[in-house]
């Protein structure tokens, strides 16, 4: 059985579906946080609940006793940790939520894995960890020590915490830096969802950095494919790793980092044009200045992922946005 944390979330839902299609038994956990529409999370959970090999616990990972009991009861073969407090801008309003979920919650997952030794822990990091870096494309072999938001800092912390457990306890751990994931069943706080809703309602949308900001939009099915392939390949110690010239992406411990991105950054203005084309309706645009928590561009180097697991995301943005719009119109009868 495989544990998927955040199974009622956007990516967790899709990962659980894929594993179930592959014949795996999946146990999902989620606290159904009200950060965004709980009804959407419940709808995802209802879809999964119809699967014979799916089981679920509503559980807050910040509850150490509950997490310990879960690991004791289930004895998972592998763990995919996707639960987190998401959102860059919200970290300005409620920083405590990020510490409780992303730091404390992740620590409890690490403790469960240390005590019960699953074959592999795969966890979601974020492209946000690149922060103020400007060398493009972003490589997992770069140092990332200048986060631009508390959210990014917690994700960087997750990578450091995971490495320490891998080094001390020999726990095979892989961190995945995900780049602007989008697609059907997406989060209402993300740009594609917000823009689609506002355009259909005839409301204006705000384009940060005057619409010049670039993002490496990555379709959710590509992210899921990357996660599943990585899960099947637990990391091993890198015999070439050098302590006098340390490579951040590998280690003398069974630890690895990968980017999962479409490796094709798109300007926000073009992104909106594609949404307009899919909707058949023009947006009312307001160009605004960039926020301090936002980086001007993201661009994933996925050479390591491609080499090691034989896959790199490639879904064209036009295709992915069209699929999201089709889902949105159907789900909301829009």
Backbone as numpy.savetxt, mean C-alpha at the origin, in Angstrom:
# Nx Ny Nz CAx CAy CAz Cx Cy Cz
-2.74 -21.45 6.06 -3.59 -20.25 6.06 -2.71 -19.01 6.06
-3.14 -18.01 5.30 -2.40 -16.76 5.18 -3.18 -15.65 5.87
-2.50 -14.87 6.70 -3.12 -13.72 7.35 -2.97 -12.51 6.44
-4.08 -11.80 6.20 -4.07 -10.53 5.48 -4.64 -9.48 6.42
-3.80 -8.58 6.90 -4.30 -7.50 7.74 -4.79 -6.37 6.84
-5.83 -5.67 7.33 -6.44 -4.64 6.49 -7.26 -5.23 5.36
-7.89 -6.37 5.61 -8.60 -7.08 4.53 -9.85 -6.34 4.06
-10.38 -5.41 4.88 -11.51 -4.60 4.44 -11.06 -3.32 3.74
-9.76 -3.13 3.68 -9.20 -1.97 2.99 -9.09 -2.22 1.50
-8.71 -1.19 0.79 -8.65 -1.23 -0.67 -7.71 -2.33 -1.18
-6.45 -2.26 -0.82 -5.49 -3.23 -1.34 -5.68 -4.59 -0.69
-5.91 -4.60 0.63 -6.11 -5.86 1.33 -7.25 -6.67 0.77
-8.33 -6.01 0.41 -9.48 -6.68 -0.20 -9.08 -7.38 -1.49
-8.36 -6.68 -2.35 -7.96 -7.25 -3.63 -6.94 -8.38 -3.44
-6.04 -8.24 -2.48 -5.07 -9.30 -2.21 -5.78 -10.56 -1.71
-6.72 -10.38 -0.78 -7.47 -11.52 -0.26 -8.24 -12.23 -1.38
-8.88 -11.46 -2.24 -9.60 -12.06 -3.37 -8.67 -12.89 -4.24
-7.50 -12.35 -4.54 -6.55 -13.06 -5.40 -6.07 -14.36 -4.75
-5.73 -14.31 -3.48 -5.28 -15.51 -2.79 -6.36 -16.58 -2.76
-7.59 -16.15 -2.53 -8.71 -17.09 -2.52 -8.90 -17.73 -3.89
-8.76 -16.93 -4.95 -8.85 -17.50 -6.31 -7.75 -18.51 -6.56
-6.60 -18.30 -5.93 -5.48 -19.22 -6.07 -5.62 -20.46 -5.20
-6.72 -20.56 -4.46 -6.97 -21.74 -3.64 -6.45 -21.66 -2.22
-5.95 -20.50 -1.81 -5.42 -20.35 -0.47 -6.54 -20.11 0.54
-6.32 -20.56 1.77 -7.19 -20.18 2.88 -6.68 -18.85 3.43
-7.59 -17.90 3.63 -7.21 -16.55 4.03 -7.97 -16.17 5.29
-7.24 -15.61 6.26 -7.88 -15.02 7.43 -7.63 -13.52 7.39
-8.70 -12.76 7.37 -8.58 -11.31 7.32 -8.83 -10.69 8.67
-8.13 -9.60 8.94 -8.43 -8.80 10.12 -8.51 -7.34 9.71
-9.37 -6.60 10.38 -9.53 -5.17 10.10 -10.27 -4.56 11.29
-9.95 -3.32 11.61 -10.69 -2.66 12.70 -11.83 -1.79 12.19
-12.03 -1.75 10.85 -13.10 -0.96 10.24 -13.07 0.48 10.74
-11.90 1.06 10.68 -11.71 2.44 11.12 -12.63 3.38 10.34
-13.16 4.41 11.00 -14.05 5.37 10.33 -13.30 6.47 9.58
-12.00 6.29 9.33 -11.24 7.30 8.59 -11.93 7.65 7.27
-12.48 6.65 6.60 -13.37 6.92 5.46 -14.57 5.99 5.56
-15.50 6.13 4.66 -16.80 5.46 4.67 -16.73 3.99 5.09
-17.23 3.69 6.28 -17.20 2.33 6.80 -18.09 1.41 5.96
-19.13 1.96 5.36 -20.03 1.15 4.54 -19.26 0.52 3.36
-18.31 1.24 2.80 -17.51 0.69 1.71 -16.65 -0.46 2.21
-16.07 -0.31 3.39 -15.27 -1.39 3.97 -16.14 -2.61 4.27
-17.33 -2.36 4.76 -18.24 -3.47 5.05 -18.68 -4.17 3.78
-18.85 -3.40 2.70 -19.22 -4.01 1.42 -18.10 -4.91 0.91
-16.86 -4.46 1.04 -15.73 -5.32 0.64 -15.73 -6.60 1.47
-15.93 -6.44 2.79 -15.93 -7.60 3.68 -17.05 -8.57 3.34
-18.19 -8.04 2.93 -19.32 -8.90 2.56 -18.97 -9.75 1.34
-18.28 -9.16 0.38 -17.85 -9.93 -0.80 -16.94 -11.07 -0.37
-15.98 -10.79 0.49 -15.05 -11.83 0.93 -15.74 -12.89 1.78
-16.71 -12.48 2.58 -17.40 -13.41 3.48 -18.12 -14.51 2.72
-18.41 -14.29 1.46 -19.06 -15.32 0.65 -18.14 -16.43 0.19
-16.84 -16.29 0.48 -15.86 -17.29 0.06 -15.67 -18.34 1.16
-15.68 -19.61 0.75 -15.62 -20.72 1.71 -14.33 -20.72 2.53
-13.22 -20.32 1.93 -11.93 -20.38 2.61 -11.53 -19.07 3.28
-12.49 -18.18 3.47 -12.19 -16.90 4.11 -12.80 -16.84 5.49
-12.01 -16.38 6.45 -12.50 -16.12 7.81 -12.04 -14.73 8.21
-12.66 -14.18 9.24 -12.42 -12.76 9.55 -12.56 -12.48 11.03
-11.72 -11.58 11.53 -11.86 -11.03 12.88 -11.82 -9.51 12.79
-12.78 -8.87 13.44 -12.68 -7.42 13.61 -11.77 -7.19 14.80
-10.62 -6.57 14.52 -9.57 -6.53 15.53 -8.71 -5.30 15.32
-8.35 -4.64 16.40 -7.46 -3.49 16.34 -6.05 -3.97 16.64
-5.14 -3.78 15.70 -3.78 -4.29 15.86 -3.04 -3.58 16.99
-3.53 -2.45 17.47 -2.92 -1.77 18.61 -3.19 -2.50 19.92
-4.10 -3.48 19.89 -4.43 -4.30 21.07 -3.48 -5.49 21.11
-2.44 -5.39 21.94 -1.39 -6.41 21.97 -1.93 -7.79 22.33
-2.82 -7.88 23.32 -3.34 -9.17 23.74 -4.17 -9.82 22.65
-4.96 -9.02 21.94 -5.80 -9.57 20.87 -4.96 -10.11 19.73
-3.89 -9.38 19.37 -3.02 -9.84 18.29 -2.28 -11.11 18.71
-1.79 -11.15 19.93 -1.09 -12.34 20.42 -2.01 -13.55 20.41
-3.25 -13.36 20.83 -4.22 -14.46 20.85 -4.53 -14.93 19.43
-4.61 -13.99 18.49 -4.86 -14.35 17.10 -3.76 -15.25 16.56
-2.52 -14.89 16.77 -1.40 -15.70 16.28 -1.36 -17.06 16.98
-1.68 -17.08 18.25 -1.68 -18.35 18.99 -2.77 -19.29 18.48
-3.90 -18.71 18.11 -5.06 -19.50 17.70 -4.94 -20.03 16.28
-4.33 -19.24 15.39 -4.40 -19.56 13.97 -3.13 -20.17 13.38
-1.96 -19.81 13.88 -0.70 -20.35 13.38 -0.57 -20.19 11.87
-0.39 -18.99 11.42 -0.40 -18.65 9.99 0.87 -19.13 9.29
0.67 -19.59 8.06 1.81 -20.01 7.23 2.60 -18.81 6.74
1.91 -17.71 6.43 2.55 -16.49 5.96 1.67 -15.32 6.35
2.26 -14.13 6.38 1.54 -12.93 6.79 1.75 -11.83 5.76
0.64 -11.20 5.33 0.69 -10.02 4.47 0.09 -8.88 5.27
0.93 -7.94 5.66 0.49 -6.86 6.54 0.23 -5.60 5.71
-1.05 -5.27 5.55 -1.46 -4.11 4.77 -2.24 -3.09 5.60
-2.60 -3.46 6.82 -3.35 -2.53 7.68 -2.48 -1.35 8.08
-3.03 -0.17 8.02 -2.31 1.04 8.41 -3.28 2.20 8.46
-2.86 3.26 9.13 -3.57 4.53 9.02 -3.02 5.23 7.79
-3.83 5.32 6.72 -3.33 5.92 5.47 -3.51 7.43 5.46
-3.00 8.03 4.41 -3.23 9.45 4.18 -2.09 10.32 4.63
-1.58 11.14 3.72 -0.48 12.05 4.05 -1.00 13.28 4.77
-2.02 13.91 4.23 -2.51 15.18 4.80 -3.17 14.98 6.17
-3.85 13.85 6.36 -4.54 13.60 7.62 -3.57 13.48 8.80
-2.30 13.18 8.49 -1.31 13.06 9.57 -1.06 14.41 10.25
-1.43 15.50 9.59 -1.34 16.81 10.22 -2.44 17.01 11.25
-3.59 16.38 11.03 -4.74 16.55 11.90 -4.74 15.59 13.09
-4.32 14.36 12.85 -4.42 13.33 13.88 -3.16 12.47 13.91
-2.04 13.04 14.32 -0.79 12.28 14.30 -0.81 11.03 15.18
-1.57 11.09 16.27 -1.60 9.94 17.18 -2.10 8.67 16.50
-3.04 8.82 15.58 -3.58 7.66 14.88 -2.50 6.91 14.12
-1.51 7.64 13.62 -0.43 7.04 12.84 0.53 6.28 13.75
0.76 6.81 14.93 1.65 6.12 15.86 1.00 4.85 16.38
-0.29 4.91 16.69 -0.99 3.74 17.23 -1.11 2.63 16.20
-1.49 2.99 14.99 -1.73 1.98 13.96 -0.43 1.55 13.28
0.34 2.52 12.79 1.48 2.19 11.94 2.71 1.77 12.72
2.87 2.24 13.94 4.02 1.87 14.75 3.66 0.76 15.75
2.72 1.06 16.65 2.34 0.07 17.66 1.73 -1.17 17.03
0.81 -0.97 16.10 0.18 -2.11 15.45 1.17 -2.99 14.72
2.10 -2.37 14.02 3.10 -3.15 13.28 4.03 -3.89 14.25
4.35 -3.26 15.36 5.17 -3.96 16.35 4.50 -5.23 16.84
3.20 -5.18 17.04 2.48 -6.37 17.50 2.48 -7.47 16.43
2.42 -7.08 15.17 2.52 -8.06 14.09 3.91 -8.70 14.10
4.94 -7.89 14.25 6.30 -8.42 14.32 6.46 -9.39 15.48
5.89 -9.05 16.61 5.98 -9.94 17.77 5.26 -11.27 17.50
4.09 -11.20 16.88 3.38 -12.43 16.53 4.20 -13.30 15.60
4.86 -12.67 14.62 5.68 -13.43 13.68 6.92 -13.99 14.37
7.51 -13.22 15.27 8.70 -13.72 15.99 8.37 -14.97 16.79
7.23 -14.97 17.42 6.87 -16.08 18.30 6.37 -17.31 17.55
5.85 -17.11 16.33 5.21 -18.24 15.64 5.81 -18.55 14.28
6.81 -17.81 13.86 7.67 -18.14 12.73 6.95 -18.50 11.43
6.14 -17.59 10.86 5.62 -17.84 9.52 6.77 -17.85 8.52
6.53 -18.43 7.36 7.60 -18.56 6.36 8.03 -17.22 5.80
7.12 -16.22 5.86 7.43 -14.94 5.22 6.45 -13.88 5.75
6.99 -12.73 6.11 6.17 -11.55 6.41 6.39 -10.53 5.30
5.33 -10.20 4.59 5.37 -9.16 3.56 4.56 -7.98 4.09
5.13 -6.79 4.06 4.40 -5.63 4.58 4.45 -4.48 3.59
3.43 -3.64 3.66 3.33 -2.48 2.78 4.06 -1.30 3.38
5.09 -0.84 2.68 5.69 0.45 2.95 5.05 1.42 1.95
5.73 2.48 1.62 5.13 3.49 0.75 6.20 4.27 0.00
5.83 4.73 -1.18 6.72 5.61 -1.94 6.96 6.92 -1.19
6.11 7.23 -0.21 6.28 8.45 0.56 7.61 8.48 1.31
8.22 7.32 1.54 9.48 7.31 2.29 10.59 8.05 1.55
10.44 8.22 0.23 11.49 8.92 -0.53 11.53 10.40 -0.19
10.44 10.94 0.34 10.43 12.29 0.90 11.04 13.34 0.01
12.09 13.99 0.50 12.71 15.10 -0.21 13.72 14.66 -1.25
13.88 13.35 -1.45 14.77 12.87 -2.51 14.30 13.38 -3.87
15.23 13.75 -4.73 14.87 14.22 -6.07 15.54 13.40 -7.17
16.45 12.50 -6.83 17.08 11.65 -7.85 16.05 10.65 -8.37
15.75 10.74 -9.65 14.71 9.89 -10.25 15.34 8.94 -11.28
14.75 7.74 -11.45 13.65 7.18 -10.67 14.09 6.79 -9.26
13.12 6.73 -8.35 13.42 6.37 -6.97 13.87 4.91 -6.91
14.99 4.68 -6.28 15.55 3.33 -6.16 15.57 2.89 -4.72
15.31 1.61 -4.48 15.38 1.05 -3.13 16.81 1.04 -2.61
17.77 1.30 -3.48 19.16 1.34 -3.06 19.58 2.73 -2.59
18.68 3.70 -2.66 18.94 5.04 -2.14 18.66 5.08 -0.64
19.35 5.97 0.07 18.98 6.25 1.45 17.75 7.15 1.46
16.87 6.92 2.44 15.63 7.72 2.53 15.51 8.24 3.96
16.17 9.32 4.23 16.24 9.84 5.59 15.60 11.20 5.77
14.82 11.66 4.78 14.23 12.99 4.88 12.74 12.94 4.50
11.91 12.32 5.35 10.47 12.24 5.07 9.83 13.61 5.09
8.77 13.78 4.28 8.07 15.06 4.20 6.75 15.05 4.97
6.43 13.94 5.64 5.20 13.85 6.43 5.40 12.83 7.53
4.55 12.90 8.56 4.61 11.91 9.62 4.24 10.54 9.08
3.27 10.49 8.17 2.92 9.21 7.54 4.15 8.55 6.95
4.93 9.31 6.18 6.14 8.76 5.57 7.13 8.31 6.64
7.24 9.08 7.72 8.15 8.71 8.79 7.75 7.40 9.44
6.44 7.16 9.60 6.02 5.89 10.19 6.32 4.72 9.26
6.20 4.93 7.96 6.49 3.86 7.00 7.99 3.55 6.96
8.82 4.58 7.02 10.26 4.37 7.13 10.57 3.63 8.43
9.89 4.00 9.50 10.09 3.31 10.78 9.74 1.83 10.67
8.68 1.52 9.93 8.31 0.12 9.73 9.45 -0.67 9.08
10.09 -0.06 8.10 11.21 -0.73 7.44 12.35 -1.01 8.42
12.65 -0.04 9.28 13.71 -0.21 10.26 13.34 -1.26 11.31
12.09 -1.21 11.77 11.63 -2.20 12.74 11.71 -3.60 12.17
11.25 -3.75 10.92 11.26 -5.05 10.27 12.67 -5.59 10.13
13.60 -4.71 9.76 14.98 -5.16 9.62 15.54 -5.63 10.95
15.24 -4.92 12.02 15.77 -5.33 13.32 15.28 -6.72 13.71
14.01 -7.01 13.46 13.47 -8.34 13.77 14.06 -9.41 12.85
14.28 -9.04 11.61 14.91 -9.98 10.68 16.34 -10.30 11.11
17.07 -9.27 11.52 18.46 -9.44 11.94 18.57 -10.24 13.23
17.74 -9.92 14.20 17.87 -10.56 15.52 17.29 -11.96 15.52
16.12 -12.13 14.88 15.39 -13.39 15.00 15.40 -14.24 13.73
16.04 -13.75 12.67 16.07 -14.52 11.42 14.74 -14.57 10.70
13.86 -13.61 10.97 12.53 -13.59 10.37 12.62 -13.12 8.92
12.18 -13.93 7.95 12.18 -13.48 6.55 11.12 -12.39 6.34
11.57 -11.20 5.95 10.68 -10.05 5.83 10.96 -9.30 4.53
9.88 -8.93 3.83 10.00 -8.11 2.63 9.08 -6.90 2.75
9.64 -5.72 2.53 8.86 -4.49 2.53 8.64 -4.02 1.10
7.43 -3.56 0.83 7.06 -3.14 -0.52 6.68 -1.66 -0.51
7.44 -0.86 -1.24 7.14 0.56 -1.36 6.15 0.74 -2.51
4.90 0.98 -2.17 3.82 1.07 -3.15 3.67 2.51 -3.64
3.43 2.64 -4.94 3.34 3.96 -5.58 1.91 4.23 -6.04
1.20 5.14 -5.36 -0.09 5.70 -5.75 -1.00 4.65 -6.40
-1.50 3.76 -5.57 -2.33 2.66 -6.05 -3.76 3.15 -6.32
-4.35 2.70 -7.42 -5.72 3.11 -7.77 -6.43 1.93 -8.42
-7.75 2.02 -8.52 -8.54 0.99 -9.18 -9.89 0.81 -8.53
-10.69 -0.16 -9.02 -12.02 -0.42 -8.46 -11.95 -0.69 -6.96
-12.98 -0.29 -6.25 -13.09 -0.40 -4.80 -12.07 0.49 -4.08
-11.58 1.53 -4.77 -10.55 2.41 -4.22 -11.03 3.26 -3.06
-10.06 3.92 -2.43 -10.35 4.72 -1.25 -10.96 6.07 -1.62
-12.00 6.50 -0.89 -12.64 7.79 -1.18 -11.75 9.00 -0.92
-10.67 8.84 -0.16 -9.78 9.97 0.10 -8.71 10.14 -0.97
-8.65 9.22 -1.93 -7.64 9.30 -2.98 -8.13 10.15 -4.15
-7.18 10.67 -4.92 -7.49 11.65 -5.96 -8.48 11.12 -6.98
-8.29 9.90 -7.47 -9.17 9.39 -8.52 -10.61 9.34 -8.05
-10.84 8.86 -6.84 -12.19 8.77 -6.28 -12.77 10.16 -6.10
-12.01 11.07 -5.50 -12.50 12.42 -5.23 -12.80 13.17 -6.54
-11.89 13.07 -7.50 -12.08 13.77 -8.77 -13.31 13.24 -9.50
-13.46 11.92 -9.54 -14.60 11.32 -10.24 -15.91 11.78 -9.60
-15.98 11.72 -8.30 -17.19 12.12 -7.58 -17.52 13.60 -7.84
-16.50 14.44 -7.76 -16.73 15.88 -7.93 -17.10 16.23 -9.37
-16.44 15.62 -10.33 -16.75 15.91 -11.74 -18.19 15.53 -12.05
-18.61 14.35 -11.61 -19.98 13.91 -11.87 -21.00 14.82 -11.18
-20.61 15.39 -10.04 -21.52 16.27 -9.29 -21.43 17.71 -9.75
-20.55 18.00 -10.71 -20.39 19.37 -11.19 -19.70 20.28 -10.20
-18.91 19.70 -9.30 -18.19 20.49 -8.29 -16.74 20.66 -8.72
-16.09 21.75 -8.32 -14.70 21.97 -8.72 -13.75 21.01 -8.03
-12.63 20.75 -8.70 -11.56 19.95 -8.10 -10.32 20.82 -7.96
-9.51 20.54 -6.96 -8.29 21.29 -6.73 -7.09 20.50 -7.22
-6.26 21.14 -8.02 -5.04 20.52 -8.54 -3.85 21.17 -7.85
-3.19 20.41 -7.00 -2.05 20.94 -6.27 -0.86 21.17 -7.19
-0.02 22.11 -6.80 1.16 22.49 -7.57 0.76 22.91 -8.99
-0.39 23.59 -9.08 -0.90 24.09 -10.38 -1.11 22.96 -11.39
-1.30 21.74 -10.90 -1.51 20.60 -11.79 -0.23 20.01 -12.36
0.92 20.49 -11.89 2.20 20.00 -12.43 2.75 18.80 -11.67
2.21 18.53 -10.50 2.67 17.41 -9.69 2.57 16.11 -10.48
3.57 15.25 -10.35 3.59 13.97 -11.08 3.52 12.81 -10.10
2.77 11.79 -10.50 2.66 10.59 -9.69 2.79 9.34 -10.57
3.34 8.30 -9.96 3.51 7.02 -10.65 2.28 6.16 -10.33
1.17 6.43 -11.01 -0.09 5.76 -10.73 0.02 4.27 -11.07
-0.33 3.41 -10.10 -0.14 1.97 -10.24 -1.46 1.25 -10.04
-1.88 0.50 -11.05 -3.18 -0.18 -11.01 -3.16 -1.29 -9.97
-4.26 -1.43 -9.24 -4.30 -2.32 -8.09 -4.00 -3.77 -8.46
-4.45 -4.25 -9.62 -4.16 -5.63 -10.01 -2.67 -5.86 -10.19
-1.94 -4.85 -10.65 -0.49 -4.96 -10.78 0.16 -5.04 -9.41
-0.34 -4.25 -8.47 0.19 -4.29 -7.11 -0.05 -5.67 -6.49
-1.23 -6.21 -6.68 -1.57 -7.53 -6.14 -0.66 -8.60 -6.74
-0.44 -8.53 -8.05 0.44 -9.50 -8.69 1.84 -9.43 -8.09
2.33 -8.22 -7.88 3.64 -8.06 -7.27 3.69 -8.63 -5.86
2.66 -8.37 -5.06 2.62 -8.87 -3.69 2.62 -10.39 -3.66
1.80 -11.00 -4.50 1.68 -12.47 -4.50 3.00 -13.11 -4.96
3.62 -12.54 -5.97 4.89 -13.10 -6.44 5.99 -12.96 -5.38
6.04 -11.82 -4.74 7.03 -11.62 -3.68 6.78 -12.57 -2.52
5.51 -12.77 -2.16 5.17 -13.67 -1.05 5.76 -15.06 -1.26
5.75 -15.50 -2.51 6.24 -16.85 -2.83 7.76 -16.95 -2.84
8.43 -15.83 -2.61 9.89 -15.81 -2.68 10.46 -15.17 -1.41
10.46 -15.90 -0.31 11.02 -15.34 0.93 12.47 -14.91 0.73
12.88 -13.81 1.30 14.24 -13.33 1.11 15.26 -14.18 1.86
16.48 -14.15 1.38 17.59 -14.82 2.05 18.67 -13.77 2.30
19.63 -14.13 3.10 20.74 -13.24 3.36 21.49 -12.93 2.06
21.92 -11.70 1.93 22.72 -11.31 0.77 24.19 -11.48 1.12
24.87 -12.51 0.55 26.26 -12.74 0.93 27.21 -11.62 0.50
26.76 -10.78 -0.45 27.59 -9.69 -0.94 27.37 -8.39 -0.15
26.46 -8.43 0.82 26.17 -7.21 1.58 27.39 -6.81 2.40
27.69 -5.52 2.40 28.89 -5.01 3.07 28.51 -3.99 4.15
29.00 -4.20 5.34 28.70 -3.27 6.43 29.43 -1.94 6.28
30.50 -1.92 5.48 31.21 -0.66 5.27 30.65 0.15 4.11
29.75 -0.47 3.34 29.04 0.22 2.27 27.65 -0.39 2.17
26.80 -0.20 3.20 25.53 -0.92 3.30 24.52 -0.56 2.22
23.93 -1.58 1.63 22.87 -1.42 0.64 21.54 -1.41 1.37
20.77 -0.31 1.34 19.50 -0.25 2.08 18.47 -1.29 1.65
18.59 -1.83 0.44 17.55 -2.72 -0.09 17.74 -4.18 0.30
18.95 -4.54 0.75 19.22 -5.92 1.12 19.94 -5.92 2.47
20.38 -7.09 2.90 20.99 -7.15 4.23 21.73 -8.48 4.41
22.51 -8.53 5.47 23.07 -9.81 5.92 21.99 -10.63 6.61
20.83 -10.03 6.86 19.65 -10.72 7.37 18.73 -11.08 6.20
17.76 -11.97 6.40 16.79 -12.31 5.34 15.75 -11.20 5.19
16.17 -10.12 4.58 15.37 -8.89 4.51 15.53 -8.30 3.11
14.41 -7.77 2.58 14.45 -7.21 1.22 13.43 -6.09 1.10
13.76 -5.10 0.26 12.84 -4.03 -0.10 12.66 -4.01 -1.62
11.41 -3.73 -2.05 11.12 -3.56 -3.47 10.19 -2.35 -3.66
10.34 -1.70 -4.78 9.33 -0.76 -5.27 8.29 -1.53 -6.07
7.03 -1.15 -5.92 5.99 -1.61 -6.85 5.30 -0.36 -7.40
5.67 0.02 -8.60 5.13 1.20 -9.26 5.07 0.99 -10.75
4.34 1.84 -11.41 4.14 1.68 -12.85 5.33 2.18 -13.66
6.31 2.73 -12.98 7.55 3.28 -13.56 7.27 4.14 -14.79
6.22 4.97 -14.66 5.83 5.88 -15.75 5.04 7.04 -15.16
5.71 8.04 -14.58 5.01 9.13 -13.90 4.16 9.97 -14.85
3.01 10.40 -14.36 2.05 11.17 -15.15 1.73 12.46 -14.41
1.71 13.57 -15.14 1.38 14.85 -14.55 -0.09 14.87 -14.15
-0.39 15.53 -13.04 -1.74 15.55 -12.50 -2.74 16.09 -13.52
-2.34 17.10 -14.31 -3.23 17.64 -15.33 -3.64 16.59 -16.34
-2.69 15.76 -16.77 -2.99 14.69 -17.72 -3.88 13.63 -17.06
-3.64 13.35 -15.81 -4.46 12.40 -15.06 -5.93 12.83 -15.09
-6.17 14.12 -14.89 -7.55 14.63 -14.91 -8.14 14.51 -16.32
-7.35 14.76 -17.34 -7.83 14.61 -18.72 -8.32 13.19 -18.98
-7.59 12.21 -18.47 -7.98 10.81 -18.66 -9.28 10.51 -17.93
-9.45 11.08 -16.74 -10.72 10.89 -16.02 -11.86 11.53 -16.81
-11.63 12.73 -17.32 -12.65 13.42 -18.12 -13.05 12.58 -19.33
-12.07 12.00 -19.99 -12.36 11.16 -21.17 -13.18 9.94 -20.78
-12.86 9.34 -19.64 -13.59 8.14 -19.20 -15.01 8.48 -18.77
-15.19 9.66 -18.19 -16.51 10.07 -17.73 -17.35 10.71 -18.82
-16.68 11.23 -19.85 -17.40 11.99 -20.87 -17.90 13.31 -20.33
-17.15 13.90 -19.39 -17.56 15.15 -18.77 -16.33 15.92 -18.33
-16.35 17.24 -18.53 -15.21 18.07 -18.19 -15.23 18.46 -16.71
-14.03 18.63 -16.16 -13.89 19.04 -14.77 -13.84 20.56 -14.65
-14.31 21.05 -13.52 -14.11 22.46 -13.14 -12.85 22.48 -12.29
-11.80 23.11 -12.78 -10.49 23.00 -12.13 -10.12 24.27 -11.38
-9.51 24.06 -10.21 -8.92 25.15 -9.44 -7.45 24.80 -9.20
-6.56 25.61 -9.72 -5.14 25.37 -9.56 -4.67 26.01 -8.26
-4.07 25.20 -7.38 -3.64 25.70 -6.07 -2.18 25.33 -5.84
-1.58 25.96 -4.84 -0.18 25.72 -4.53 0.01 24.34 -3.90
1.22 23.85 -4.00 1.55 22.56 -3.39 1.57 22.69 -1.88
1.28 21.59 -1.19 1.34 21.55 0.25 2.70 21.03 0.70
3.08 21.40 1.92 4.40 21.01 2.42 4.55 19.50 2.55
3.44 18.79 2.75 3.51 17.34 2.92 3.61 16.59 1.60
3.41 17.29 0.49 3.40 16.65 -0.82 4.75 16.80 -1.51
5.22 15.72 -2.14 6.44 15.80 -2.93 6.05 16.11 -4.37
6.93 16.78 -5.15 6.55 17.19 -6.50 6.38 16.06 -7.48
7.08 14.94 -7.26 7.01 13.85 -8.23 7.37 12.53 -7.56
6.84 11.45 -8.11 7.25 10.10 -7.71 7.44 9.26 -8.97
8.45 8.41 -8.95 8.82 7.64 -10.14 9.58 6.41 -9.66
9.01 5.24 -9.87 9.56 4.01 -9.31 10.57 3.34 -10.25
11.71 3.00 -9.71 12.65 2.08 -10.35 12.24 0.67 -9.93
11.79 -0.15 -10.86 11.31 -1.50 -10.52 12.22 -2.58 -11.09
13.46 -2.22 -11.37 14.39 -3.19 -11.96 14.58 -4.41 -11.05
14.72 -4.18 -9.74 14.92 -5.30 -8.81 13.72 -6.23 -8.79
12.53 -5.65 -8.73 11.30 -6.45 -8.73 11.21 -7.29 -10.00
11.45 -6.67 -11.13 11.38 -7.37 -12.41 12.39 -8.51 -12.49
13.61 -8.24 -12.03 14.66 -9.25 -12.08 14.36 -10.43 -11.16
13.88 -10.14 -9.95 13.75 -11.19 -8.93 12.47 -12.00 -9.04
11.36 -11.37 -9.44 10.10 -12.12 -9.50 9.51 -12.18 -10.90
10.19 -11.58 -11.88 9.75 -11.68 -13.27 8.49 -10.91 -13.59
8.30 -9.79 -12.90 7.08 -9.00 -13.14 7.33 -7.54 -12.85
6.72 -6.68 -13.67 6.71 -5.24 -13.41 5.35 -4.70 -13.82
4.75 -3.80 -13.04 3.45 -3.23 -13.39 3.48 -2.60 -14.78
2.36 -2.74 -15.50 2.34 -2.22 -16.87 0.96 -1.77 -17.35
-0.06 -1.82 -16.49 -1.40 -1.45 -16.92 -1.43 0.03 -17.29
-1.82 0.38 -18.53 -1.88 1.79 -18.91 -2.90 2.54 -18.05
-2.58 3.79 -17.75 -3.47 4.60 -16.91 -4.84 4.72 -17.53
-4.91 4.84 -18.84 -6.21 4.96 -19.52 -7.09 3.74 -19.25
-6.48 2.56 -19.24 -7.22 1.32 -18.99 -7.67 1.24 -17.54
-6.76 1.53 -16.62 -7.08 1.44 -15.20 -8.14 2.43 -14.77
-8.05 3.68 -15.26 -9.05 4.69 -14.90 -10.42 4.29 -15.45
-10.47 3.79 -16.67 -11.74 3.36 -17.24 -12.38 2.27 -16.39
-11.58 1.32 -15.91 -12.11 0.25 -15.07 -12.63 0.80 -13.75
-11.93 1.78 -13.19 -12.41 2.39 -11.95 -13.74 3.09 -12.18
-13.83 3.87 -13.26 -15.06 4.62 -13.55 -16.23 3.65 -13.75
-15.98 2.55 -14.43 -17.05 1.55 -14.62 -17.52 1.01 -13.27
-16.55 0.70 -12.39 -16.94 0.22 -11.06 -17.71 1.30 -10.30
-17.21 2.53 -10.33 -17.83 3.62 -9.58 -19.26 3.84 -10.04
-19.47 3.88 -11.33 -20.84 4.10 -11.86 -21.76 2.98 -11.42
-21.26 1.74 -11.43 -22.08 0.61 -11.03 -22.36 0.59 -9.55
-21.35 0.83 -8.73 -21.49 0.75 -7.28 -22.38 1.85 -6.74
-22.21 3.05 -7.29 -22.98 4.21 -6.79 -24.16 4.59 -7.71
-24.43 3.75 -8.70 -25.50 4.04 -9.65 -25.38 5.46 -10.18
-24.15 5.83 -10.55 -23.88 7.21 -10.97 -23.99 7.33 -12.47
